[in-house]
Amino acid sequence: MTLLYALSVAAIMAAGVYLMMDRNIIRIVLGTALIATGVNLVIFLAGRLGPTAPAIIETGAYTLGEDAANPLPQALVLTAIVIGFALLALAAIVAYEATRALGTVNADEMIAAREEGNPFEPASREGSSARK
Amino acid sequence: MSTDLLVILPIILPLTMAGFCAVFWLRPGWQRWITVTGMTLMAAAAFALLAGVLSQGVMVSQPGNWAAPFGIAIVADPLSALAVAAASLVALAASVYAFRGVSENALHGGFFPLFCGLMVGVNGAFLTGDIFNLYVWFEVLLVCAIGLLVVHRDGVNLDAAVKYAALNLFGTTMFLTAVAFLYGAAGTLNFADLARVVPELGASAGLTFALVLFLLSLGVKAAAFPLFFWLPIAYHTTPPVVSALFGALLTKVGIYAAFRIFMLLFEGTTGLVGEIVVWMAAITMITGAIAALVQTDLRRMLAFLIVSGMGYLMMGLALSTPEGLGAASFYLIHDIIVKGAVFLLAGVIAVAAGSSDLTKIGGLIRTHPVLAVIFLGAGLSLAGLPPFSGFWAKVLVADAAFDGARPVLGGIALGTGLVSLLCVVKIWMEAFWKTGPEGMRVTARLPLVMMVPATALVLVSLAIGLYADPLMDMAARAGAGLADPSAYIEAVMGAGE
């Protein structure tokens, strides 16, 4: 069970990393979202998987029962999901605005900041170090 | 004032001000004053906290009365109190400076709420005593930093924001993964509890993986070689006040987290990790300085000098001795103040000469002799010459390296100091000394709201340089606290009883 779970997390993470290595910034955003999902699953795994009871304290008791699930990772995942969602929304809008302002989705062609005050000849694809 | 309130005020004050700024969304003029007031109060609170920590030792607040390790503790030890105080000074200077030079787009897009929000994230990260909470503060300051880049709504800043966001989101996500693995191995998230539990666990695959991921993610945050490439591409495009905030604070939060995590959890950097950090520090220092030297744009040079400064800070971590960590703590405070000062001054130069491209400006010493002297002061502090704070910072770090049996690292640090001096001399000669090019439009009257805060930061650096003893004592206490966390653990874990 744990192994299967770990393997599927690995698959999600690998897909995310693969997408992040793309030049298209929309794909980079999607890759980030996948990795964030993978991390949430890892946090869940860190609390150990198993056939456990819900983390509810019985009436009259003061602590969780012996076989109850670990509630902390669930709280962490909940926090991480909320933050991850906000970040995804922000990343998407940044990507959208950048695409609109720069007229491209290709990260390689987004060179406005790189060329600002660049001491080397612009657009020298050979990496020439000729000074201005 | 009660301990609880004192410890949490540097976080609550900017948060409240961010809220007020958001309420008066349509009135940027009011937001300005709210921000300046908030930053003044925050600086006062930060110095009160520093005084409290120096007289009483580590101060802890357990919000909601959830005793550690179950609740999230807010902890101020000498290092975090010092860092909060220095960060508040820079934020106060920047908030005054922001009266000029922020575009209408940015003002109406929420510049001031994001400014306050950034300080919430920075102070939160410095003060938290919980590793998952640290992740949350990282996200707070990351979102505000991205916001401060995109509010200008022009191509250059949006491009910078894309690169910045992609790499930093990846870094933060890796940090969260590391936290998950650490939790899986140790079963707790509280720093003090982790510091008790982790050393007794023994080596395990999960712990090693967490260690590697912490190194990777904090390397991205702290702009260490080979992970610094997002920094020089994003820091020179923004208005000077934003560059100053970023340059002074963001990378420093990363290195602070690295100090905290590696010293508390992994008992310093030993063995192979130690070797890796040593070489990362050395290469970060030297590549930053050399890359700065070839730049012709003032703010690009300064951005690379941030990278170089991070190398010095990592040296402290690489040494892991009380002296090395004390020296790095001193350097951290110096670096926060001076990086803030030089970026603010770079903005003043750009106003005076109409550009920050060193090939297009010159001769400012004739028209602006005062600015020339002030910038020279900031530059000499940056390069590490007396009587400024940079001198003591570099002396302490190099001395600790020679004492800590890392003479090569000490030698590289001294050599890098020479290259940084060359950078500063180049900037000063190009901008002030050489004859200006034809047709350069000089603005004669410089706005006081820009000059005063920048000058104040340079004077702080000078004061630290002239009266180095108090800060040296505090930094030594911070270093000792990092090297031997027993006081920290006792304060947090014993506070619940």
XYZ file of C-alpha atoms in Angstrom:
629
model
C 0.000 0.000 0.000
C 2.683 2.485 1.084
C 4.896 1.456 -1.807
C 2.073 1.873 -4.310
C 1.227 5.237 -2.805
C 4.865 6.332 -2.948
C 5.157 5.224 -6.570
C 2.093 7.207 -7.604
C 3.440 10.282 -5.783
C 6.697 9.784 -7.664
C 4.815 9.608 -10.955
C 2.935 12.844 -10.211
C 6.134 14.604 -9.176
C 7.972 13.369 -12.265
C 5.190 14.645 -14.507
C 5.339 17.986 -12.672
C 9.107 18.297 -13.049
C 8.830 17.337 -16.726
C 6.253 20.071 -17.285
C 8.370 22.611 -15.387
C 11.277 22.027 -17.729
C 9.185 23.149 -20.687
C 9.696 26.547 -22.312
C 5.986 27.327 -22.339
C 5.213 29.239 -19.166
C 1.662 27.903 -19.004
C 3.130 24.420 -18.766
C 5.500 25.641 -16.061
C 2.490 26.836 -14.062
C 0.770 23.466 -14.530
C 3.961 21.683 -13.520
C 4.167 23.731 -10.334
C 0.579 22.811 -9.546
C 1.310 19.095 -10.025
C 4.408 19.252 -7.830
C 2.422 21.063 -5.144
C -0.163 18.259 -5.290
C 2.584 15.676 -5.014
C 3.975 17.411 -1.944
C 0.569 17.374 -0.288
C 0.459 13.621 -0.782
C 3.964 13.317 0.688
C 2.870 15.190 3.818
C -0.014 12.776 4.114
C 2.361 9.843 3.805
C 4.629 11.361 6.476
C 1.790 10.775 8.979
C 1.870 7.064 8.059
C -0.844 5.228 6.175
C -2.812 2.381 7.589
C -6.265 1.061 8.430
C -6.939 3.661 11.119
C -10.055 5.086 12.708
C -11.039 8.742 12.160
C -9.224 11.161 14.426
C -12.177 11.869 16.706
C -11.943 11.868 20.493
C -14.624 9.605 21.981
C -17.157 11.058 24.399
C -15.684 11.154 27.884
C -12.114 10.519 26.708
C -9.361 13.133 26.724
C -7.028 11.712 24.108
C -7.316 9.991 20.763
C -7.874 6.255 20.736
C -5.043 3.800 20.068
C -5.971 3.124 16.441
C -6.893 6.676 15.476
C -5.273 8.346 12.466
C -2.668 11.065 13.017
C -4.630 14.317 12.684
C -1.651 16.673 12.318
C -0.736 15.800 8.696
C -4.376 16.354 7.762
C -4.200 19.862 9.207
C -0.916 20.464 7.411
C -2.276 19.227 4.097
C -5.313 21.427 4.500
C -3.067 24.459 5.041
C -0.824 23.471 2.151
C -3.793 23.005 -0.190
C -5.118 26.470 0.593
C -1.701 28.089 0.149
C -1.019 26.034 -2.961
C -4.319 27.087 -4.489
C -3.615 30.764 -3.823
C -0.156 30.457 -5.306
C -1.480 28.653 -8.355
C -4.009 31.422 -8.938
C -1.295 34.035 -8.550
C 1.104 32.165 -10.848
C -1.613 31.797 -13.463
C -2.427 35.508 -13.447
C 1.273 36.446 -13.575
C 1.741 34.119 -16.535
C -1.325 35.585 -18.235
C -0.244 39.192 -17.690
C 3.307 38.447 -18.804
C 2.053 36.722 -21.935
C -0.127 39.709 -22.726
C 2.594 42.276 -22.058
C 5.397 40.445 -23.842
C 3.405 38.763 -26.614
C 4.831 35.284 -26.106
C 4.430 32.224 -23.911
C 7.962 31.057 -24.595
C 10.218 31.648 -21.604
C 13.261 31.840 -23.884
C 11.778 34.786 -25.727
C 10.969 36.641 -22.517
C 14.168 38.633 -22.356
C 12.882 42.081 -21.403
C 14.455 41.944 -17.937
C 17.575 40.118 -19.062
C 18.367 42.721 -21.707
C 17.696 45.681 -19.420
C 21.154 47.110 -18.806
C 22.899 44.050 -20.228
C 26.584 44.932 -20.725
C 26.927 42.525 -23.647
C 25.675 42.853 -27.206
C 21.966 42.015 -27.257
C 20.697 38.993 -29.166
C 24.175 37.529 -29.613
C 23.153 33.886 -29.743
C 26.757 32.655 -29.895
C 27.381 34.011 -26.408
C 29.894 36.529 -27.731
C 31.468 38.651 -25.050
C 32.007 41.740 -27.197
C 31.589 44.832 -25.060
C 29.427 47.717 -26.121
C 4.653 45.119 28.291
C 3.994 41.438 28.465
C 6.357 39.030 26.762
C 3.596 37.606 24.582
C 2.740 40.976 23.125
C 6.341 42.098 22.717
C 7.324 39.011 20.755
C 4.369 39.105 18.411
C 4.121 42.877 17.802
C 6.654 42.996 14.936
C 4.330 40.609 13.058
C 0.973 42.040 14.103
C 1.787 45.710 13.452
C 2.561 45.438 9.730
C -0.322 42.977 9.337
C -2.723 45.517 10.830
C -1.295 48.252 8.631
C -1.630 46.029 5.558
C -5.287 45.647 6.501
C -5.784 49.397 6.931
C -4.036 50.060 3.613
C -6.333 47.577 1.911
C -9.378 49.268 3.446
C -8.273 52.616 1.975
C -7.522 50.966 -1.364
C -8.617 53.972 -3.416
C -6.560 56.467 -1.421
C -2.833 55.815 -1.964
C -2.076 59.134 -0.255
C -3.533 57.842 3.003
C -1.849 54.459 2.539
C 1.542 56.223 2.482
C 1.035 57.737 5.890
C -0.424 54.532 7.281
C 2.648 52.651 6.058
C 5.124 55.177 7.442
C 3.308 55.186 10.795
C 3.187 51.398 10.814
C 6.874 51.040 10.011
C 7.792 53.574 12.711
C 5.768 51.639 15.284
C 7.227 48.381 14.014
C 10.783 49.696 14.371
C 9.994 50.850 17.908
C 8.513 47.437 18.730
C 11.507 45.679 17.192
C 13.966 47.653 19.285
C 11.877 47.092 22.408
C 12.002 43.374 21.615
C 15.763 43.533 21.099
C 16.204 45.270 24.440
C 13.964 42.669 26.059
C 15.877 39.741 24.591
C 19.216 41.243 25.577
C 18.132 41.694 29.187
C 16.006 38.560 29.684
C 17.403 36.044 27.227
C 15.242 34.074 24.779
C 11.625 35.286 24.805
C 8.812 32.934 23.874
C 5.125 33.381 23.184
C 2.794 30.396 22.892
C -0.279 31.735 21.105
C -3.578 30.276 22.211
C -1.898 28.771 25.271
C -1.021 25.688 23.267
C 2.225 24.715 24.970
C 5.155 23.659 22.798
C 5.543 21.266 21.043
C 1.802 21.154 20.281
C 1.197 24.783 19.416
C 3.136 27.136 17.212
C 5.664 28.995 19.325
C 6.849 32.492 18.426
C 10.439 32.748 19.629
C 12.812 35.697 19.788
C 16.413 34.747 20.493
C 19.324 37.208 20.059
C 19.736 36.384 16.355
C 16.079 36.790 15.414
C 15.681 39.929 17.536
C 18.731 41.487 15.872
C 17.501 40.533 12.410
C 14.021 41.941 13.083
C 15.519 45.201 14.357
C 17.748 45.633 11.311
C 14.931 44.687 8.915
C 12.612 47.195 10.586
C 15.164 49.974 10.164
C 15.444 49.285 6.443
C 11.660 49.030 6.110
C 11.216 52.377 7.868
C 13.768 54.007 5.558
C 12.112 52.438 2.519
C 8.629 53.529 3.570
C 9.750 57.176 3.758
C 11.640 56.812 0.478
C 8.472 55.447 -1.167
C 6.981 58.952 -1.131
C 8.759 59.355 -4.462
C 9.543 57.108 -7.370
C 6.602 54.696 -7.196
C 4.491 54.696 -10.353
C 0.775 55.529 -10.376
C 0.081 52.008 -11.632
C 1.777 50.555 -8.611
C 0.124 52.933 -6.158
C -3.326 52.031 -7.407
C -2.441 48.356 -7.703
C -1.827 47.892 -3.993
C 1.825 48.814 -3.538
C 1.519 49.771 0.126
C -0.553 46.787 1.319
C 2.042 44.537 -0.344
C 4.868 46.527 1.260
C 3.360 45.921 4.702
C 2.613 42.303 3.806
C 6.232 41.732 2.864
C 7.300 42.901 6.307
C 4.755 40.532 7.904
C 6.389 37.659 6.047
C 9.939 38.750 6.846
C 9.362 39.295 10.563
C 7.250 36.153 10.785
C 10.029 34.079 9.261
C 12.567 35.587 11.666
C 10.424 35.000 14.738
C 8.656 31.697 14.230
C 9.631 28.675 16.275
C 7.898 26.121 14.060
C 9.199 24.756 10.792
C 5.846 24.410 9.038
C 4.971 27.928 10.127
C 8.275 29.038 8.586
C 7.023 27.604 5.292
C 3.836 29.655 5.638
C 5.844 32.865 6.234
C 7.974 32.025 3.211
C 4.813 31.894 1.137
C 3.527 35.165 2.618
C 6.659 37.022 1.689
C 6.912 35.265 -1.671
C 3.379 36.271 -2.654
C 3.992 39.865 -1.548
C 7.322 39.955 -3.383
C 5.724 38.698 -6.604
C 2.981 41.258 -6.046
C 5.527 44.068 -5.682
C 7.033 43.030 -9.011
C 3.801 42.780 -10.978
C 2.013 45.923 -9.700
C 4.088 48.001 -12.094
C 2.388 46.219 -14.980
C 5.175 46.755 -17.495
C 6.935 44.145 -19.602
C 10.266 44.264 -17.829
C 8.858 43.711 -14.368
C 6.407 41.062 -15.537
C 9.249 39.189 -17.202
C 11.266 39.428 -13.982
C 8.223 38.254 -12.013
C 7.826 35.135 -14.180
C 11.426 34.054 -13.628
C 11.339 34.995 -9.976
C 8.048 33.240 -9.345
C 8.946 30.026 -11.183
C 12.218 29.425 -9.356
C 11.037 30.581 -5.959
C 7.789 28.615 -6.119
C 9.864 25.552 -6.922
C 12.227 26.335 -4.056
C 9.407 26.819 -1.564
C 7.675 23.635 -2.700
C 10.920 21.722 -2.185
C 11.128 23.266 1.281
C 7.669 21.924 2.049
C 8.719 18.468 0.800
C 11.718 18.604 3.108
C 9.423 19.531 6.000
C 7.203 16.541 5.168
C 10.149 14.145 5.204
C 11.458 15.674 8.399
C 8.057 15.249 10.006
C 7.943 11.655 8.803
C 11.276 10.972 10.485
C 10.963 13.050 13.665
C 7.227 13.331 14.279
C 7.344 16.972 15.378
C 7.565 20.408 13.773
C 8.607 22.631 16.660
C 12.231 23.794 16.286
C 13.107 23.281 19.927
C 11.470 19.845 20.011
C 13.172 18.913 16.729
C 16.518 19.987 18.181
C 15.975 17.463 21.012
C 14.583 14.641 18.870
C 16.539 14.721 15.611
C 20.107 14.258 16.960
C 18.973 11.053 18.706
C 17.313 9.540 15.642
C 20.456 8.370 13.903
C 20.866 8.412 10.154
C 17.927 7.408 8.009
C 17.067 7.768 4.345
C 14.192 10.138 5.043
C 16.325 12.424 7.195
C 19.131 12.538 4.648
C 16.653 13.335 1.899
C 15.188 16.112 4.026
C 18.686 17.495 4.620
C 19.450 17.537 0.888
C 16.127 19.202 0.083
C 16.693 21.839 2.786
C 20.087 22.572 1.264
C 18.515 22.860 -2.197
C 15.514 24.974 -1.255
C 17.368 27.304 1.104
C 20.117 27.563 -1.504
C 17.486 28.935 -3.894
C 16.113 31.288 -1.230
C 19.548 32.512 -0.189
C 20.756 32.861 -3.797
C 23.720 30.544 -3.318
C 25.781 29.204 -6.209
C 24.605 27.428 -8.393
C 21.022 28.450 -7.596
C 21.244 32.260 -7.645
C 20.256 32.946 -11.257
C 16.785 34.224 -10.447
C 18.197 37.103 -8.417
C 20.189 39.231 -10.878
C 17.374 38.894 -13.402
C 14.705 40.301 -11.116
C 16.345 42.846 -8.825
C 17.455 45.545 -11.232
C 14.123 46.133 -12.975
C 11.987 47.222 -10.040
C 11.786 50.742 -8.581
C 14.716 51.380 -6.218
C 12.586 51.164 -3.108
C 11.486 47.628 -4.014
C 15.043 46.606 -4.965
C 16.218 47.909 -1.609
C 13.612 45.885 0.273
C 14.334 42.746 -1.744
C 18.079 43.145 -1.632
C 18.136 43.874 2.074
C 15.631 41.299 3.254
C 14.590 38.393 1.021
C 17.859 36.506 0.639
C 18.676 37.227 4.282
C 15.510 35.408 5.360
C 16.757 32.391 3.388
C 20.163 32.367 5.039
C 18.585 32.947 8.454
C 16.400 29.876 7.926
C 19.484 27.911 6.879
C 21.285 28.946 10.100
C 18.287 27.970 12.169
C 17.605 24.635 10.512
C 21.149 23.384 10.087
C 22.340 24.454 13.510
C 19.302 23.290 15.462
C 18.563 20.091 13.599
C 21.741 18.819 12.072
C 24.264 20.173 14.610
C 25.985 22.310 12.047
C 27.330 21.301 8.697
C 29.590 18.321 9.117
C 31.110 15.741 6.803
C 30.154 15.833 3.157
C 27.445 18.480 3.651
C 30.043 20.666 5.319
C 32.348 20.343 2.319
C 29.482 21.159 -0.065
C 28.501 24.274 1.907
C 32.135 25.401 2.076
C 32.480 25.285 -1.682
C 29.054 26.774 -2.282
C 30.052 29.691 -0.045
C 33.396 30.174 -1.751
C 32.037 30.039 -5.305
C 29.016 32.214 -4.445
C 31.309 34.888 -3.062
C 33.715 34.984 -5.948
C 31.253 34.559 -8.853
C 29.010 37.273 -7.454
C 31.860 39.763 -7.197
C 33.372 38.958 -10.599
C 29.990 39.025 -12.345
C 29.340 42.405 -10.719
C 32.587 43.753 -12.111
C 31.646 43.215 -15.772
C 28.257 44.933 -15.468
C 27.761 48.445 -16.774
C 24.397 49.066 -15.142
C 24.651 50.262 -11.559
C 21.721 48.253 -10.268
C 22.788 45.067 -12.018
C 26.186 45.432 -10.333
C 24.541 45.816 -6.954
C 22.343 42.768 -7.581
C 25.421 40.633 -8.189
C 27.038 42.099 -5.087
C 24.067 40.754 -3.094
C 24.995 37.296 -4.349
C 28.582 37.874 -3.310
C 27.473 38.938 0.168
C 25.468 35.726 0.540
C 28.734 33.815 0.171
C 30.147 35.542 3.266
C 27.010 34.648 5.201
C 27.251 31.024 4.119
C 30.822 30.968 5.376
C 29.475 31.259 8.897
C 27.296 28.231 8.296
C 30.174 26.354 6.670
C 32.388 26.978 9.700
C 29.668 26.078 12.239
C 31.837 27.404 15.071
C 30.440 29.885 17.611
C 32.928 32.472 16.311
C 31.953 31.826 12.690
C 28.241 32.053 13.452
C 28.764 35.187 15.547
C 30.695 36.740 12.678
C 27.959 35.752 10.232
C 25.320 37.270 12.545
C 27.257 40.545 12.542
C 27.575 40.327 8.764
C 23.827 39.666 8.463
C 22.967 42.892 10.287
C 25.567 44.882 8.369
C 24.403 43.415 5.071
C 20.707 44.164 5.682
C 21.463 47.823 6.407
C 24.087 48.425 3.743
C 22.299 46.627 0.902
C 19.224 48.701 1.714
C 21.358 51.873 1.679
C 23.144 51.242 -1.630
C 19.952 50.358 -3.505
C 18.215 53.473 -2.183
C 21.254 55.542 -3.203
C 21.281 53.907 -6.636
C 17.730 55.221 -7.009
C 18.887 58.710 -6.004
C 21.696 58.540 -8.579
C 19.182 57.488 -11.225
C 17.060 60.529 -10.356
C 20.082 62.863 -10.373
C 21.555 61.646 -13.656
C 18.469 60.349 -15.426
C 19.779 56.779 -15.782
C 21.464 54.022 -13.833
C 23.545 52.945 -16.826
C 27.114 53.859 -15.891
C 28.089 54.438 -19.523
C 25.470 57.161 -19.843
C 26.171 59.127 -16.693
C 29.129 60.827 -15.052
C 30.462 63.975 -13.504
C 27.954 63.996 -10.676
C 30.598 65.144 -8.197
C 30.398 68.656 -9.640
C 26.662 68.956 -9.235
C 26.032 66.649 -6.258
C 29.102 66.563 -3.994
C 27.057 65.534 -0.955
C 25.604 62.548 -2.773
C 29.118 61.605 -3.888
C 30.361 61.540 -0.311
C 27.355 59.611 0.966
C 27.588 57.040 -1.794
C 31.307 56.694 -1.179
C 30.494 55.916 2.450
C 27.944 53.274 1.507
C 30.304 51.815 -1.086
C 33.238 51.614 1.296
C 31.009 49.888 3.822
C 29.913 47.444 1.117
C 33.526 46.763 0.167
C 34.599 46.381 3.789
C 36.762 49.383 4.554
C 36.997 51.165 7.898
C 35.450 53.079 9.576
C 32.219 51.437 8.361
C 30.400 48.352 9.590
C 31.527 46.335 6.550
C 35.100 46.431 7.804
C 34.295 44.671 11.063
C 31.924 42.259 9.330
C 34.612 41.113 6.922
C 37.366 41.073 9.544
C 35.248 38.908 11.832
C 34.252 36.473 9.073
C 37.794 36.107 7.713
C 39.223 35.793 11.213
C 36.720 33.070 12.062
C 37.669 31.221 8.881
C 41.378 31.256 9.750
C 40.607 30.192 13.335
C 38.204 27.515 12.153
C 40.899 25.761 10.110
C 39.498 26.941 6.785
C 42.353 29.204 5.613
C 41.403 28.758 1.945
C 37.918 30.106 2.636
C 39.407 33.030 4.570
C 41.759 33.773 1.674
C 38.911 33.711 -0.834
C 36.901 36.018 1.413
C 39.749 38.543 1.502
C 40.281 38.273 -2.256
C 36.574 38.776 -2.874
C 36.700 41.860 -0.652
C 39.304 43.260 -3.031
C 37.108 42.569 -6.068
C 34.111 44.203 -4.342
C 36.281 47.235 -3.636
C 37.113 47.333 -7.340
C 33.372 47.258 -8.136
C 32.682 50.133 -5.760
C 35.585 52.164 -7.146
C 34.292 51.502 -10.657
C 30.794 52.715 -9.762
C 32.117 55.795 -8.030
C 34.578 56.729 -10.775
C 31.998 56.194 -13.513
C 29.074 57.941 -11.866
C 30.815 60.772 -10.041
C 34.374 61.355 -11.170
C 34.613 60.973 -14.953
C 33.271 63.732 -17.178
C 29.639 63.151 -17.983
C 28.648 62.352 -21.564
C 27.186 65.035 -23.812
C 23.500 65.708 -23.375
C 23.203 64.123 -19.922
C 20.279 65.730 -18.135
C 21.129 66.428 -14.541
C 18.424 67.032 -11.980
C 19.873 69.566 -9.592
C 17.505 69.350 -6.641
C 17.247 65.892 -5.158
C 14.096 65.111 -3.184
C 14.752 65.097 0.542
C 12.428 62.151 1.129
C 14.860 60.080 -0.919
C 18.113 61.502 0.447
C 17.275 61.422 4.143
C 16.392 57.722 4.544
C 19.338 56.596 2.415
C 21.714 58.837 4.352
C 20.287 57.610 7.646
C 21.115 54.017 6.747
C 24.674 54.976 5.791
C 25.012 56.769 9.132
C 23.787 53.656 10.935
C 26.503 51.681 9.172
C 29.060 54.330 10.154
C 27.860 54.278 13.758
C 28.164 50.497 13.879
C 31.647 50.811 12.417
C 32.748 53.390 14.989
C 31.111 51.751 18.007
C 31.303 48.142 16.990
C 31.491 46.728 20.511
C 27.764 46.584 21.396
C 26.781 44.894 18.145
C 29.766 42.579 18.331
C 28.659 41.449 21.788
C 25.108 40.894 20.555
C 26.345 39.029 17.466
C 28.602 36.876 19.633
C 25.579 36.016 21.791
C 23.581 35.208 18.664
C 26.385 32.971 17.410
C 26.710 31.220 20.752
C 22.953 30.719 20.820
C 23.087 29.053 17.415
C 26.045 26.854 18.252
C 24.585 25.727 21.564
C 20.793 25.769 21.356
C 20.182 24.544 24.928
C 18.967 27.982 26.089
C 16.597 28.128 23.110
C 15.260 24.634 23.803
C 14.840 25.327 27.497
C 13.035 28.616 26.885
C 10.566 27.069 24.431
C 9.950 23.684 25.998
C 10.029 24.904 29.588
C 7.772 27.876 28.938
C 4.595 25.823 28.934
C 4.963 24.722 32.527
